[in-house]
């Protein structure tokens, strides 16, 4: 029982971790909390459904096209919200992302009707046994894809020139400009990549959950709770925090009270921010 | 003076000219005006980003409604108690929450709103759960407030008085202090302003107005349920303030009127409401950051606010 709960908690948690990673990437480079990120996640599920189920693309092609859409939408989002408001206050940018999120949600409701859609199963239903633990194929795939994604992300961030330019622009904008990095372009890239991560999470969840216009908010809040728990602005923090939120909500829901599944993230957010605001990994030092 | 008299006469005659339904819309608009004016203290003048206003609105509505249903308290007392409870709750939330700044305050208050709605849905013994409950018809001096028209004649003068109070507060030392904190917190502190205290006062003012609006909501609709006080309500309130003009005096009032009427016309079309409200919010922030009031001031018909001219992009810079 405990093992099962932990494993499915890790599966949920790795979704939160991927979403939190995208949020953190955007926050680190441009200091904006993107309130439309939950809707990007929703859109990932809807676009995947449309390409794969409605338009009968092969699954791999549907994934690629959806992620490409994610990149374009992320770049657009940065272009219409962050960039024109960069000189003003952060409140303006955040309100603009709230507005755009509301637009995306309304569009989803109008385009795909205000209803619950089901994505056809892809992963198969037969549970497998791994080291004495019962593991459903979808959990296994979610966990392994997320871990791979995170590994690729870290490698990219650490070692490629794009990753180095991204880090440089985030940590010292003026310095990065001086050595010839196109900082604006890096900011846009982080919004694009962050949205790709959000869409990916939506794609991963779609086959095991219902698709509906309000699905993004819940995941957004849990991902944010994870990021805060890990120390907001830290990449390892986002991942560990996201995984922990998934496990904690499962365990609290099973052993304490089922109503805690919904409210655990808020308790975590409030508790962490009030008691140890730096989180587990220290977060981002504001300069 | 003549304009004011004309507006006053028009508002008094409105139920006779347009009928019961529009009297209801007008009364609802008054509540939204109260909410927007209260939120403007926190968001517009003090420059603090919080989502708490929708839950505070709910605290007012639930305290008033529950006191009337469960204990048979007369509605005037129930509303006053609602305001008191809401202000008290805002202090409990505000004192720890305002120690953190910027975006974190927003997030803690998102948590507060969600916990509040979750509590209403689950603590059925107190709150009647997700279905909400009916509030009995109130009586004022022998007159039953059973129609929206009658309730409107109660809500209208209360709203006018609260607007006058807000105007006085905004022009007093308090208003100037809040704007100083918004525009440069460190400088305000160096001038000897107790920054945290003023932020808490702004939070409490937001709560007082929201609590009053909530109490009036309970007696106007005679029905209260958790769904009306979630994040959608919080975002709608942002909309009204932003579209009207953050940090201007008349802006929130104009915004509340325009947005309420437009939403009433789109009633039932959730997708379209979300699409348009988001589009309005984002476009005003991007293209008309001073809102309708700021635009009217720029073009002449409205006199500029003497003190509270927002800086570029509408609100306070949080990066210092």
Coordinates of C-alpha atoms in Angstrom, one line a residue:
Chain A
X1 CA 0.0 0.0 0.0
X2 CA 2.6 2.5 1.1
X3 CA 4.9 1.5 -1.9
X4 CA 2.0 1.9 -4.3
X5 CA 1.1 5.3 -2.9
X6 CA 4.7 6.5 -3.1
X7 CA 5.1 5.3 -6.7
X8 CA 1.9 6.9 -7.9
X9 CA 2.8 10.0 -5.9
X10 CA 6.1 10.1 -7.8
X11 CA 4.3 9.8 -11.1
X12 CA 2.0 12.7 -10.3
X13 CA 4.9 14.6 -8.7
X14 CA 7.1 14.2 -11.8
X15 CA 4.3 16.0 -13.8
X16 CA 4.4 18.8 -11.2
X17 CA 8.1 18.8 -11.4
X18 CA 8.1 19.3 -15.2
X19 CA 5.6 22.1 -14.9
X20 CA 7.6 23.7 -12.1
X21 CA 10.7 23.5 -14.2
X22 CA 9.1 25.5 -16.9
X23 CA 7.8 28.1 -14.4
X24 CA 11.3 28.3 -12.8
X25 CA 13.0 28.7 -16.1
X26 CA 10.8 31.7 -17.0
X27 CA 11.1 33.1 -13.5
X28 CA 14.8 32.8 -13.4
X29 CA 15.5 34.6 -16.7
X30 CA 12.8 37.3 -16.5
X31 CA 11.6 37.4 -12.9
X32 CA 8.0 36.9 -13.9
X33 CA 5.6 34.3 -12.5
X34 CA 3.8 33.3 -15.6
X35 CA 0.1 32.8 -14.5
X36 CA -0.7 31.5 -18.0
X37 CA 1.5 28.5 -17.5
X38 CA -1.4 26.3 -16.2
X39 CA -3.3 27.1 -19.4
X40 CA -0.3 26.2 -21.5
X41 CA -0.4 22.8 -19.8
X42 CA -4.1 22.5 -20.6
X43 CA -3.4 23.5 -24.2
X44 CA -0.8 20.7 -24.4
X45 CA -3.4 18.1 -23.5
X46 CA -6.0 19.6 -25.9
X47 CA -3.6 20.0 -28.9
X48 CA -2.3 16.4 -28.3
X49 CA -5.9 15.2 -28.3
X50 CA -6.7 17.1 -31.5
X51 CA -3.7 16.0 -33.5
X52 CA -3.7 12.4 -32.3
X53 CA -7.3 11.6 -31.8
X54 CA -9.2 13.9 -34.1
X55 CA -6.8 14.4 -37.0
X56 CA -5.3 10.9 -36.7
X57 CA -1.6 11.9 -36.7
X58 CA 0.8 9.1 -35.7
X59 CA 1.5 9.6 -31.9
X60 CA 5.1 10.7 -32.4
X61 CA 4.1 13.2 -35.0
X62 CA 1.3 14.5 -32.7
X63 CA 3.8 15.0 -29.9
X64 CA 6.3 16.8 -32.1
X65 CA 3.7 19.1 -33.6
X66 CA 2.2 19.9 -30.1
X67 CA 5.6 20.7 -28.7
X68 CA 6.3 22.9 -31.7
X69 CA 3.1 24.7 -31.0
X70 CA 4.3 25.1 -27.4
X71 CA 7.5 26.8 -28.6
X72 CA 5.6 29.2 -30.8
X73 CA 3.0 30.0 -28.1
X74 CA 5.7 30.6 -25.5
X75 CA 7.6 32.9 -27.8
X76 CA 4.4 34.8 -28.6
X77 CA 3.5 35.0 -25.0
X78 CA 6.8 36.6 -24.2
X79 CA 6.5 39.0 -27.1
X80 CA 3.0 40.3 -26.1
X81 CA 3.3 40.3 -22.3
X82 CA 6.8 40.4 -21.0
X83 CA 8.7 42.4 -23.6
X84 CA 6.4 45.4 -24.0
X85 CA 6.0 45.7 -20.2
X86 CA 9.6 45.1 -19.2
X87 CA 10.1 48.7 -18.3
X88 CA 7.1 48.9 -16.0
X89 CA 6.2 47.0 -12.9
X90 CA 6.1 43.2 -12.4
X91 CA 2.5 43.5 -11.3
X92 CA 1.6 44.7 -14.9
X93 CA 3.3 41.7 -16.5
X94 CA 1.7 39.3 -14.0
X95 CA -1.8 40.8 -14.6
X96 CA -1.1 40.5 -18.4
X97 CA -0.3 36.8 -18.1
X98 CA -3.5 36.4 -16.0
X99 CA -5.4 38.0 -18.8
X100 CA -3.8 35.9 -21.5
X101 CA -4.3 32.7 -19.4
X102 CA -8.0 33.6 -19.2
X103 CA -8.1 34.1 -22.9
X104 CA -6.5 30.7 -23.5
X105 CA -9.0 29.0 -21.1
X106 CA -11.9 30.8 -22.8
X107 CA -10.7 29.7 -26.2
X108 CA -10.4 26.1 -25.0
X109 CA -13.9 26.3 -23.8
X110 CA -15.2 27.7 -27.0
X111 CA -13.1 25.5 -29.4
X112 CA -13.5 22.1 -27.6
X113 CA -16.8 22.8 -25.8
X114 CA -17.2 23.0 -22.1
X115 CA -16.9 19.3 -21.5
X116 CA -14.7 16.4 -20.4
X117 CA -12.8 14.7 -23.2
X118 CA -11.0 11.4 -22.9
X119 CA -7.7 10.7 -24.6
X120 CA -7.5 7.2 -26.0
X121 CA -5.1 5.0 -24.0
X122 CA -1.7 4.7 -25.4
X123 CA 0.4 3.1 -22.8
X124 CA -1.6 -0.1 -22.3
X125 CA -3.3 -1.2 -19.2
X126 CA -1.5 -4.3 -18.0
X127 CA 0.3 -3.4 -14.7
X128 CA 3.9 -4.7 -14.4
X129 CA 5.9 -5.7 -11.4
X130 CA 9.2 -4.0 -10.8
X131 CA 11.3 -5.0 -7.8
X132 CA 8.3 -6.1 -5.9
X133 CA 6.3 -3.0 -6.7
X134 CA 3.2 -3.0 -8.8
X135 CA 3.6 -0.3 -11.5
X136 CA 1.1 0.8 -14.1
X137 CA 2.6 1.4 -17.5
X138 CA 1.4 5.0 -17.6
X139 CA 3.1 5.7 -14.3
X140 CA 6.2 4.1 -15.6
X141 CA 6.2 6.1 -18.8
X142 CA 5.4 9.3 -17.1
X143 CA 8.2 8.8 -14.6
X144 CA 10.8 7.8 -17.1
X145 CA 9.9 10.4 -19.7
X146 CA 10.0 13.1 -17.1
X147 CA 13.3 12.0 -15.7
X148 CA 14.8 11.9 -19.2
X149 CA 13.4 15.3 -19.9
X150 CA 14.9 16.7 -16.8
X151 CA 18.3 15.1 -17.5
X152 CA 18.2 16.6 -21.1
X153 CA 17.3 19.9 -19.6
X154 CA 20.1 19.9 -17.1
X155 CA 22.6 18.8 -19.7
X156 CA 21.4 21.5 -22.1
X157 CA 21.5 24.2 -19.4
X158 CA 24.9 23.1 -18.1
X159 CA 26.9 22.3 -21.2
X160 CA 25.5 23.7 -24.4
X161 CA 26.2 27.2 -25.6
X162 CA 22.5 27.9 -25.5
X163 CA 22.4 26.9 -21.9
X164 CA 25.4 29.0 -21.1
X165 CA 23.9 32.0 -22.8
X166 CA 20.6 31.5 -21.0
X167 CA 22.4 31.3 -17.6
X168 CA 24.5 34.3 -18.4
X169 CA 21.5 36.5 -19.4
X170 CA 19.7 35.5 -16.3
X171 CA 22.5 36.1 -13.8
X172 CA 24.0 39.3 -15.3
X173 CA 22.1 41.0 -18.0
X174 CA 24.5 43.8 -18.6
X175 CA 27.5 41.5 -18.6
X176 CA 25.8 39.2 -21.0
X177 CA 25.1 42.0 -23.3
X178 CA 28.7 43.1 -23.2
X179 CA 30.0 39.8 -24.3
X180 CA 27.6 39.8 -27.2
X181 CA 24.8 37.6 -26.1
X182 CA 21.5 38.6 -27.5
X183 CA 19.8 38.9 -24.1
X184 CA 16.3 39.6 -25.4
X185 CA 16.5 36.5 -27.6
X186 CA 17.5 34.4 -24.6
X187 CA 14.6 35.8 -22.5
X188 CA 12.3 34.8 -25.4
X189 CA 14.0 31.4 -25.6
X190 CA 13.4 30.7 -21.9
X191 CA 9.7 31.5 -22.3
X192 CA 9.6 29.3 -25.4
X193 CA 11.4 26.4 -23.7
X194 CA 9.3 26.9 -20.5
X195 CA 6.1 26.5 -22.5
X196 CA 7.4 23.4 -24.3
X197 CA 7.9 21.9 -20.8
X198 CA 4.4 22.9 -19.8
X199 CA 2.9 21.4 -23.0
X200 CA 5.0 18.2 -22.5
X201 CA 3.5 17.8 -19.1
X202 CA 0.0 18.2 -20.5
X203 CA 0.7 15.6 -23.2
X204 CA 2.0 13.1 -20.6
X205 CA -1.1 13.5 -18.4
X206 CA -3.7 13.5 -21.2
X207 CA -4.0 9.7 -21.6
X208 CA -4.6 9.0 -17.9
X209 CA -6.7 12.0 -17.0
X210 CA -9.8 13.7 -18.4
X211 CA -9.2 16.8 -20.5
X212 CA -11.2 19.9 -19.5
X213 CA -10.7 23.7 -19.7
X214 CA -10.0 24.1 -16.0
X215 CA -7.5 21.3 -15.6
X216 CA -4.5 23.6 -15.7
X217 CA -5.1 25.6 -12.6
X218 CA -4.8 22.7 -10.2
X219 CA -1.5 21.6 -11.7
X220 CA -0.2 25.1 -11.8
X221 CA -0.8 25.6 -8.1
X222 CA 0.8 22.2 -7.2
X223 CA 3.8 22.9 -9.4
X224 CA 4.2 26.2 -7.8
X225 CA 3.9 24.7 -4.4
X226 CA 6.7 22.3 -5.4
X227 CA 8.8 25.1 -6.7
X228 CA 8.3 27.1 -3.5
X229 CA 9.0 24.1 -1.3
X230 CA 12.3 23.5 -3.2
X231 CA 13.2 27.2 -3.0
X232 CA 11.7 29.3 -5.7
X233 CA 14.1 29.9 -8.6
X234 CA 16.2 26.7 -8.0
X235 CA 16.0 24.0 -10.7
X236 CA 16.9 21.1 -8.4
X237 CA 14.4 22.6 -6.0
X238 CA 11.6 22.7 -8.5
X239 CA 12.2 19.0 -9.3
X240 CA 12.6 17.7 -5.7
X241 CA 9.8 20.0 -4.5
X242 CA 7.4 18.9 -7.3
X243 CA 8.1 15.2 -6.6
X244 CA 7.6 15.8 -2.8
X245 CA 4.3 17.5 -3.4
X246 CA 3.1 14.5 -5.4
X247 CA 4.1 12.1 -2.7
X248 CA 2.9 14.2 0.2
X249 CA -0.6 14.8 -1.2
X250 CA -1.0 11.1 -1.9
X251 CA 0.1 10.0 1.6
X252 CA -1.8 12.8 3.4
X253 CA -4.9 11.9 1.3
X254 CA -4.7 8.2 2.2
X255 CA -3.6 8.3 5.8
X256 CA -5.0 11.6 7.2
X257 CA -8.0 12.7 5.2
X258 CA -9.0 12.6 1.5
X259 CA -9.9 16.3 1.5
X260 CA -6.2 17.0 2.0
X261 CA -5.4 16.0 -1.6
X262 CA -6.9 19.3 -2.8
X263 CA -5.6 21.6 0.0
X264 CA -2.1 20.1 0.6
X265 CA -0.4 22.5 -1.9
X266 CA -1.8 25.6 -0.3
X267 CA -0.8 24.5 3.2
X268 CA 2.7 23.8 1.8
X269 CA 2.9 27.2 0.1
X270 CA 1.8 29.1 3.1
X271 CA 3.8 27.1 5.6
X272 CA 7.0 27.2 3.6
X273 CA 6.8 30.9 2.8
X274 CA 6.0 31.9 6.4
X275 CA 8.4 29.5 8.2
X276 CA 11.4 29.0 5.9
X277 CA 10.9 31.2 2.8
X278 CA 14.2 30.0 1.2
X279 CA 12.9 26.5 0.7
X280 CA 14.9 23.3 0.6
X281 CA 17.5 24.5 -1.9
X282 CA 17.8 28.1 -0.9
X283 CA 16.0 29.6 -3.9
X284 CA 17.3 32.4 -6.0
X285 CA 19.4 35.1 -4.3
X286 CA 17.8 38.4 -5.2
X287 CA 20.4 41.0 -6.1
Chain B
X1 CA -22.3 70.3 -9.0
X2 CA -25.0 70.3 -11.7
X3 CA -23.5 67.1 -13.1
X4 CA -23.6 65.4 -9.7
X5 CA -27.2 66.4 -9.2
X6 CA -28.1 65.0 -12.6
X7 CA -26.3 61.7 -11.9
X8 CA -27.9 61.5 -8.5
X9 CA -31.4 62.1 -10.0
X10 CA -30.7 59.6 -12.8
X11 CA -29.6 56.9 -10.3
X12 CA -32.7 57.5 -8.1
X13 CA -35.0 57.3 -11.1
X14 CA -33.3 54.2 -12.6
X15 CA -35.6 51.5 -11.2
X16 CA -38.7 53.4 -12.5
X17 CA -37.2 54.0 -15.9
X18 CA -35.7 50.6 -16.5
X19 CA -37.6 48.2 -14.3
X20 CA -36.8 45.6 -11.7
X21 CA -34.1 43.6 -13.6
X22 CA -32.0 46.7 -14.2
X23 CA -32.5 47.8 -10.6
X24 CA -30.9 44.4 -9.7
X25 CA -28.0 45.1 -12.1
X26 CA -27.6 48.6 -10.7
X27 CA -27.5 47.2 -7.2
X28 CA -25.0 44.6 -8.2
X29 CA -22.9 47.3 -9.9
X30 CA -22.9 49.3 -6.6
X31 CA -21.5 46.2 -4.8
X32 CA -18.8 45.9 -7.5
X33 CA -18.0 49.6 -7.1
X34 CA -17.5 49.1 -3.4
X35 CA -15.2 46.1 -4.1
X36 CA -13.2 48.0 -6.7
X37 CA -12.8 51.1 -4.6
X38 CA -11.6 49.0 -1.7
X39 CA -9.2 47.0 -3.9
X40 CA -7.8 50.2 -5.3
X41 CA -6.5 51.1 -1.8
X42 CA -4.4 48.0 -1.8
X43 CA -3.5 47.5 -5.5
X44 CA -3.7 51.1 -6.8
X45 CA -2.5 53.3 -3.9
X46 CA -0.3 50.9 -1.9
X47 CA 0.9 48.9 -4.9
X48 CA 0.4 45.5 -3.2
X49 CA -0.5 42.5 -5.3
X50 CA -3.0 40.3 -3.5
X51 CA -5.8 37.9 -4.5
X52 CA -7.4 37.9 -1.1
X53 CA -10.2 40.3 -2.0
X54 CA -12.5 37.6 -3.3
X55 CA -12.3 35.5 -0.1
X56 CA -12.7 38.7 2.0
X57 CA -15.9 39.4 0.0
X58 CA -17.0 35.9 0.8
X59 CA -16.2 36.3 4.5
X60 CA -18.6 39.3 4.5
X61 CA -21.3 37.5 2.7
X62 CA -21.0 34.3 4.8
X63 CA -20.8 36.0 8.1
X64 CA -23.8 38.2 7.4
X65 CA -25.8 35.3 5.9
X66 CA -25.0 32.8 8.6
X67 CA -25.7 35.2 11.4
X68 CA -29.1 35.9 9.9
X69 CA -30.0 32.2 9.2
X70 CA -28.5 30.5 12.2
X71 CA -29.1 33.1 14.9
X72 CA -31.8 35.4 13.5
X73 CA -29.7 38.5 13.9
X74 CA -31.2 41.6 12.3
X75 CA -29.5 42.4 9.0
X76 CA -28.0 45.7 9.9
X77 CA -26.2 44.1 12.9
X78 CA -25.3 41.1 10.7
X79 CA -23.7 43.3 8.1
X80 CA -21.7 45.3 10.7
X81 CA -20.6 42.0 12.2
X82 CA -19.6 40.8 8.8
X83 CA -17.4 43.9 8.2
X84 CA -15.8 43.4 11.6
X85 CA -15.1 39.7 11.0
X86 CA -13.7 40.4 7.6
X87 CA -11.4 43.2 8.9
X88 CA -10.2 40.9 11.7
X89 CA -9.5 38.0 9.2
X90 CA -7.6 40.4 7.0
X91 CA -5.4 41.4 10.0
X92 CA -4.7 37.7 10.8
X93 CA -3.8 37.1 7.2
X94 CA -2.2 40.4 6.5
X95 CA 0.2 40.7 9.4
X96 CA 2.2 37.6 8.5
X97 CA 1.6 37.9 4.7
X98 CA 2.7 41.5 4.3
X99 CA 6.1 40.6 5.6
X100 CA 6.8 38.9 2.3
X101 CA 6.6 41.1 -0.6
X102 CA 5.8 41.2 -4.3
X103 CA 4.7 38.1 -6.0
X104 CA 4.9 36.0 -2.9
X105 CA 2.0 38.0 -1.3
X106 CA 0.0 37.2 -4.5
X107 CA 0.7 33.5 -4.1
X108 CA 0.0 33.3 -0.3
X109 CA -3.3 35.0 -1.0
X110 CA -4.2 32.6 -3.8
X111 CA -3.7 29.9 -1.2
X112 CA -5.9 31.8 1.2
X113 CA -8.7 32.1 -1.4
X114 CA -8.5 28.4 -2.3
X115 CA -8.4 27.3 1.4
X116 CA -11.4 29.5 2.1
X117 CA -13.5 28.0 -0.7
X118 CA -12.3 24.5 0.2
X119 CA -13.4 25.2 3.8
X120 CA -16.8 26.4 2.7
X121 CA -17.3 23.2 0.6
X122 CA -16.2 20.9 3.4
X123 CA -17.3 22.3 6.7
X124 CA -20.9 21.6 6.0
X125 CA -22.1 21.9 9.6
X126 CA -21.3 25.6 9.5
X127 CA -21.4 26.6 5.9
X128 CA -24.1 24.3 4.4
X129 CA -21.5 23.0 1.9
X130 CA -21.2 23.5 -1.9
X131 CA -24.9 24.1 -2.5
X132 CA -24.9 27.3 -0.4
X133 CA -28.0 28.5 1.5
X134 CA -30.9 30.9 1.2
X135 CA -30.8 34.1 3.3
X136 CA -34.2 35.3 4.7
X137 CA -35.7 38.5 3.4
X138 CA -34.6 41.5 5.5
X139 CA -36.9 44.1 7.0
X140 CA -36.0 47.7 7.4
X141 CA -38.5 49.8 9.5
X142 CA -41.4 47.6 8.6
X143 CA -40.5 47.5 4.9
X144 CA -39.5 44.0 3.5
X145 CA -36.5 44.3 1.2
X146 CA -38.1 41.6 -1.0
X147 CA -37.4 43.3 -4.4
X148 CA -34.2 44.4 -5.9
X149 CA -35.6 47.9 -6.3
X150 CA -36.1 48.2 -2.6
X151 CA -32.7 46.8 -1.8
X152 CA -31.2 49.1 -4.4
X153 CA -32.5 52.2 -2.5
X154 CA -30.6 50.9 0.6
X155 CA -27.4 50.0 -1.3
X156 CA -27.2 53.2 -3.4
X157 CA -26.8 55.7 -0.5
X158 CA -24.5 53.3 1.4
X159 CA -22.3 53.1 -1.7
X160 CA -22.3 56.9 -2.2
X161 CA -21.3 57.4 1.5
X162 CA -18.5 54.8 1.1
X163 CA -17.2 56.6 -2.0
X164 CA -17.2 59.9 -0.1
X165 CA -15.3 58.2 2.7
X166 CA -12.8 56.7 0.2
X167 CA -12.3 60.1 -1.3
X168 CA -11.6 61.7 2.1
X169 CA -9.2 58.9 3.0
X170 CA -7.4 59.0 -0.3
X171 CA -6.7 62.7 0.1
X172 CA -5.7 62.5 3.7
X173 CA -2.3 61.7 5.0
X174 CA -3.1 58.0 4.7
X175 CA -3.5 58.2 0.9
X176 CA -0.3 60.2 0.4
X177 CA 1.6 57.7 2.6
X178 CA 0.3 54.8 0.6
X179 CA 1.3 56.4 -2.7
X180 CA 4.8 57.2 -1.2
X181 CA 5.2 53.6 -0.2
X182 CA 4.1 52.3 -3.6
X183 CA 6.4 54.7 -5.5
X184 CA 9.5 54.2 -3.4
X185 CA 9.4 52.0 -0.3
X186 CA 12.9 52.8 0.9
X187 CA 12.4 56.5 0.5
X188 CA 9.1 56.3 2.3
X189 CA 10.7 54.5 5.2
X190 CA 13.5 57.0 5.3
X191 CA 10.8 59.7 5.7
X192 CA 9.7 57.9 8.9
X193 CA 6.6 56.2 7.5
X194 CA 5.9 52.9 9.2
X195 CA 5.7 50.9 6.0
X196 CA 4.3 47.7 7.4
X197 CA 1.6 49.5 9.4
X198 CA 0.4 51.4 6.3
X199 CA 0.3 48.2 4.2
X200 CA -1.8 46.5 6.9
X201 CA -4.1 49.5 7.0
X202 CA -4.5 49.3 3.2
X203 CA -5.2 45.6 3.5
X204 CA -7.8 46.2 6.2
X205 CA -9.5 48.9 4.1
X206 CA -9.7 46.5 1.2
X207 CA -11.2 44.0 3.7
X208 CA -13.7 46.5 5.1
X209 CA -15.0 47.5 1.7
X210 CA -15.1 43.8 0.6
X211 CA -16.9 42.7 3.8
X212 CA -19.5 45.4 3.4
X213 CA -20.1 44.5 -0.2
X214 CA -20.3 40.9 0.9
X215 CA -23.0 41.6 3.5
X216 CA -25.0 43.6 1.0
X217 CA -24.6 40.8 -1.5
X218 CA -26.3 38.4 1.0
X219 CA -29.3 40.6 1.4
X220 CA -29.5 41.5 -2.3
X221 CA -29.4 38.0 -3.7
X222 CA -30.9 36.3 -0.6
X223 CA -28.6 33.4 -1.5
X224 CA -24.9 32.6 -0.8
X225 CA -22.7 29.9 -2.2
X226 CA -19.0 29.2 -2.3
X227 CA -18.6 29.4 -6.1
X228 CA -19.1 33.2 -6.1
X229 CA -16.0 33.9 -4.1
X230 CA -13.2 31.9 -5.8
X231 CA -10.3 33.1 -8.0
X232 CA -12.6 33.9 -11.0
X233 CA -14.2 36.6 -8.8
X234 CA -10.7 37.8 -7.7
X235 CA -9.7 38.2 -11.4
X236 CA -12.9 39.9 -12.2
X237 CA -12.2 42.4 -9.6
X238 CA -8.7 43.0 -11.0
X239 CA -10.4 43.5 -14.4
X240 CA -12.7 46.2 -13.0
X241 CA -9.9 48.2 -11.4
X242 CA -7.5 47.8 -14.3
X243 CA -10.0 48.7 -17.0
X244 CA -11.2 51.7 -15.0
X245 CA -7.7 52.8 -14.1
X246 CA -5.4 51.6 -11.3
X247 CA -4.6 54.2 -8.7
X248 CA -7.0 56.8 -10.0
X249 CA -10.0 57.8 -7.9
X250 CA -12.8 57.6 -10.4
X251 CA -11.2 54.7 -12.4
X252 CA -12.4 51.8 -10.2
X253 CA -15.9 53.3 -10.2
X254 CA -16.1 53.6 -13.9
X255 CA -14.5 50.2 -14.4
X256 CA -17.0 48.5 -12.1
X257 CA -19.9 50.0 -14.0
X258 CA -18.6 49.2 -17.5
X259 CA -17.5 45.6 -16.7
X260 CA -20.6 44.7 -14.7
X261 CA -22.9 45.8 -17.5
X262 CA -20.9 44.0 -20.2
X263 CA -20.7 40.8 -18.2
X264 CA -24.4 40.9 -17.4
X265 CA -25.1 41.1 -21.2
X266 CA -22.9 38.0 -21.7
X267 CA -24.5 36.0 -18.9
X268 CA -24.3 32.3 -19.3
X269 CA -21.6 32.3 -22.0
X270 CA -18.6 31.3 -19.7
X271 CA -16.2 30.8 -22.5
X272 CA -16.9 34.1 -24.1
X273 CA -16.8 35.8 -20.7
X274 CA -13.3 34.4 -20.0
X275 CA -12.1 35.2 -23.5
X276 CA -13.3 38.8 -23.4
X277 CA -12.3 39.5 -19.8
X278 CA -8.8 38.2 -20.4
X279 CA -8.5 40.1 -23.6
X280 CA -9.7 43.3 -21.9
X281 CA -7.3 42.8 -18.9
X282 CA -4.3 42.2 -21.1
X283 CA -5.1 44.9 -23.7
X284 CA -5.7 47.6 -21.1
X285 CA -2.4 46.7 -19.3
X286 CA -0.6 46.8 -22.6
X287 CA -2.2 49.7 -24.5
X288 CA -4.1 51.8 -22.0
X289 CA -2.3 51.3 -18.7
X290 CA -4.1 54.2 -17.1
X291 CA -7.4 52.7 -17.8
X292 CA -10.6 54.5 -18.9
X293 CA -10.2 57.2 -16.2
X294 CA -6.6 57.9 -17.2
X295 CA -7.6 58.2 -20.8
X296 CA -10.5 60.5 -20.0
X297 CA -8.2 62.6 -17.9
X298 CA -5.6 62.8 -20.7
X299 CA -8.2 63.8 -23.3
X300 CA -9.7 66.4 -21.0
X301 CA -13.3 65.6 -19.9
X302 CA -12.1 64.5 -16.5
X303 CA -10.0 66.6 -14.1
X304 CA -6.7 64.8 -13.3
X305 CA -6.3 63.3 -9.8
X306 CA -4.4 65.8 -7.8
X307 CA -2.2 63.3 -6.0
X308 CA -2.5 59.8 -7.3
X309 CA -1.1 60.1 -10.8
X310 CA 0.1 56.6 -11.5
X311 CA 3.6 56.3 -13.0
X312 CA 4.1 54.6 -16.3
X313 CA 2.6 51.1 -16.8
X314 CA -0.1 51.8 -14.3
X315 CA 1.2 50.5 -11.1
X316 CA 4.1 50.5 -8.8
X317 CA 7.6 49.3 -9.7
X318 CA 8.3 46.4 -7.5
X319 CA 11.9 46.1 -8.5
X320 CA 14.0 48.7 -6.7

